XYZ file of C-alpha atoms in Angstrom:
181
model
C -0.160 0.201 -0.946
C 1.407 3.608 -1.009
C 2.271 5.707 1.943
C 1.133 9.132 2.570
C 4.534 11.632 2.985
C 4.136 15.058 4.641
C 7.460 16.259 3.129
C 7.638 19.887 4.703
C 10.480 22.850 5.272
C 9.562 24.087 8.798
C 12.148 27.021 10.523
C 13.667 26.134 14.184
C 10.034 28.178 16.303
C 7.799 25.709 13.833
C 6.917 27.675 11.153
C 6.011 26.593 7.220
C 5.894 30.371 6.017
C 6.865 33.342 7.267
C 3.821 36.158 8.029
C 3.392 37.150 4.381
C 4.133 33.246 3.090
C 7.638 33.574 2.567
C 9.709 30.988 2.258
C 12.910 32.381 1.011
C 14.251 31.157 4.172
C 14.287 27.526 2.874
C 17.575 26.556 2.232
C 18.563 24.878 -1.003
C 20.812 21.593 0.388
C 22.221 19.228 -2.603
C 22.899 16.640 0.121
C 19.440 16.567 1.385
C 18.417 15.053 -1.991
C 15.548 15.327 -3.195
C 16.083 14.161 -6.389
C 15.512 10.725 -4.450
C 12.625 11.404 -2.671
C 10.953 12.183 -6.242
C 11.762 9.114 -7.375
C 10.068 7.118 -4.970
C 6.384 8.853 -5.231
C 4.304 8.884 -8.427
C 1.703 10.881 -7.096
C 1.598 14.609 -4.532
C -1.342 15.951 -3.520
C -2.021 19.548 -2.836
C -4.079 22.346 -1.512
C -5.857 24.840 -3.559
C -4.784 27.966 -3.572
C -0.884 25.848 -3.280
C -1.803 24.265 -6.745
C -3.051 27.000 -8.380
C 0.727 28.522 -7.378
C 3.101 25.514 -7.968
C 1.126 23.174 -9.332
C 2.284 24.078 -13.144
C 4.978 26.474 -12.017
C 7.612 26.841 -14.757
C 11.422 27.939 -13.708
C 12.284 31.111 -15.469
C 14.063 30.523 -18.919
C 17.969 30.474 -17.383
C 17.497 28.452 -13.963
C 20.162 26.263 -13.588
C 19.552 22.598 -15.331
C 18.944 21.232 -12.352
C 15.828 23.302 -11.500
C 15.076 22.340 -14.457
C 15.035 18.716 -13.807
C 13.442 19.422 -10.439
C 10.265 20.880 -11.874
C 10.166 18.506 -14.550
C 9.934 15.330 -12.330
C 7.257 17.462 -9.866
C 5.241 17.740 -13.133
C 5.746 14.122 -13.754
C 3.461 12.504 -10.972
C -0.347 12.218 -10.836
C -1.418 15.432 -8.863
C -4.974 15.543 -6.536
C -6.418 18.883 -5.342
C -8.285 19.081 -2.499
C -10.576 22.062 -2.406
C -14.002 22.181 -2.102
C -14.771 24.435 -4.994
C -15.665 22.044 -8.660
C -13.143 22.602 -11.091
C -11.736 20.889 -13.817
C -7.691 20.328 -15.144
C -6.228 18.539 -17.472
C -2.942 18.585 -15.053
C -5.061 17.553 -11.878
C -7.359 15.478 -10.716
C -9.966 18.014 -7.749
C -11.626 16.016 -4.683
C -14.131 18.185 -2.953
C -15.630 15.472 -0.781
C -15.188 12.605 1.153
C -11.694 13.238 2.054
C -10.866 10.217 4.209
C -12.183 7.322 1.315
C -11.129 9.129 -1.621
C -7.290 9.187 -0.044
C -7.896 5.388 0.782
C -8.565 4.645 -2.673
C -5.721 5.975 -4.059
C -3.547 4.605 -1.218
C -4.788 1.560 -2.630
C -3.671 1.549 -6.552
C -0.449 0.192 -6.710
C 3.075 2.446 -7.257
C 4.830 4.761 -5.271
C 4.238 6.533 -2.531
C 2.611 10.112 -2.264
C 3.301 13.493 -1.346
C 1.399 15.517 1.174
C 2.450 18.887 -0.315
C 0.027 21.064 0.971
C -0.821 23.655 2.139
C -1.227 24.447 5.800
C -5.239 24.098 5.857
C -4.638 20.328 3.775
C -1.763 19.431 5.759
C -4.076 20.672 8.959
C -6.744 18.250 7.388
C -4.945 15.077 6.592
C -3.041 15.202 10.215
C -7.163 15.465 11.541
C -8.226 12.689 10.055
C -4.966 10.317 10.551
C -4.450 10.089 7.099
C 0.195 11.051 6.931
C 1.846 7.929 6.953
C 4.982 9.927 7.649
C 6.456 12.975 8.372
C 9.463 13.945 6.779
C 9.920 17.196 8.638
C 13.434 19.105 7.517
C 14.411 21.395 10.465
C 16.199 25.039 8.877
C 18.334 27.060 11.186
C 15.942 29.753 11.435
C 14.117 30.966 13.791
C 11.144 33.487 12.321
C 9.336 34.714 15.640
C 5.799 34.352 13.282
C 4.010 32.944 10.208
C 1.859 29.958 9.260
C 2.669 26.894 12.038
C 3.133 23.326 11.301
C 0.631 22.123 13.910
C -2.031 24.603 13.966
C -5.055 23.693 15.817
C -4.566 20.131 17.537
C -7.774 18.420 18.148
C -5.980 16.297 20.552
C -1.699 14.911 21.243
C -0.191 13.550 17.779
C 2.516 10.907 18.719
C 5.145 10.313 16.309
C 7.889 8.086 16.152
C 11.269 8.754 15.789
C 12.659 6.361 12.216
C 15.719 8.728 11.465
C 17.425 11.906 11.341
C 19.697 13.680 8.847
C 21.962 16.303 10.029
C 23.198 18.420 6.527
C 26.393 20.481 6.324
C 23.763 23.483 5.502
C 22.410 23.306 9.349
C 19.220 21.496 8.530
C 18.460 18.428 10.085
C 15.341 16.361 8.555
C 13.652 13.968 11.040
C 11.421 11.486 9.982
C 9.044 9.873 11.608
C 5.619 7.739 11.905
C 2.869 8.014 13.749
C 2.785 6.085 16.936
C 0.304 2.725 16.900
């Protein structure tokens, strides 16, 4: 069965973006080997806002070959958009009801794992519905003081078991957890 993996950058003080949506604090660290992560997934879950911004993003023509290859890899995946608005798009399938049932149907399909891309409200929904199998959180060495928190409005404690820790030269520490059974 496929796993839903939340792969996300977070600040040391727990924010996934700054107060104005900034993500300029994210360190692009080659050691993290994001290509290996991408090769293990075949599906990406987006919220509507994240999809509108990143789902069809194309890098500038003068972007590095590595950035162009990264986005080519991202765009080669099957995309699902979770939104209360009905929408038709040839690049993505839109889901607007019965999230848990539909996610479990997708997880039962053969193939690679699923990247829960976000945004924040979709992540919150997946946490509340207990739909995340792996939390792959990359903590960046910066504190913003305010912004959009990763864990917001938890209805109950979220207990996790640490599977692995990766430390990178940039100061990023990647923590990989699964929900405690």
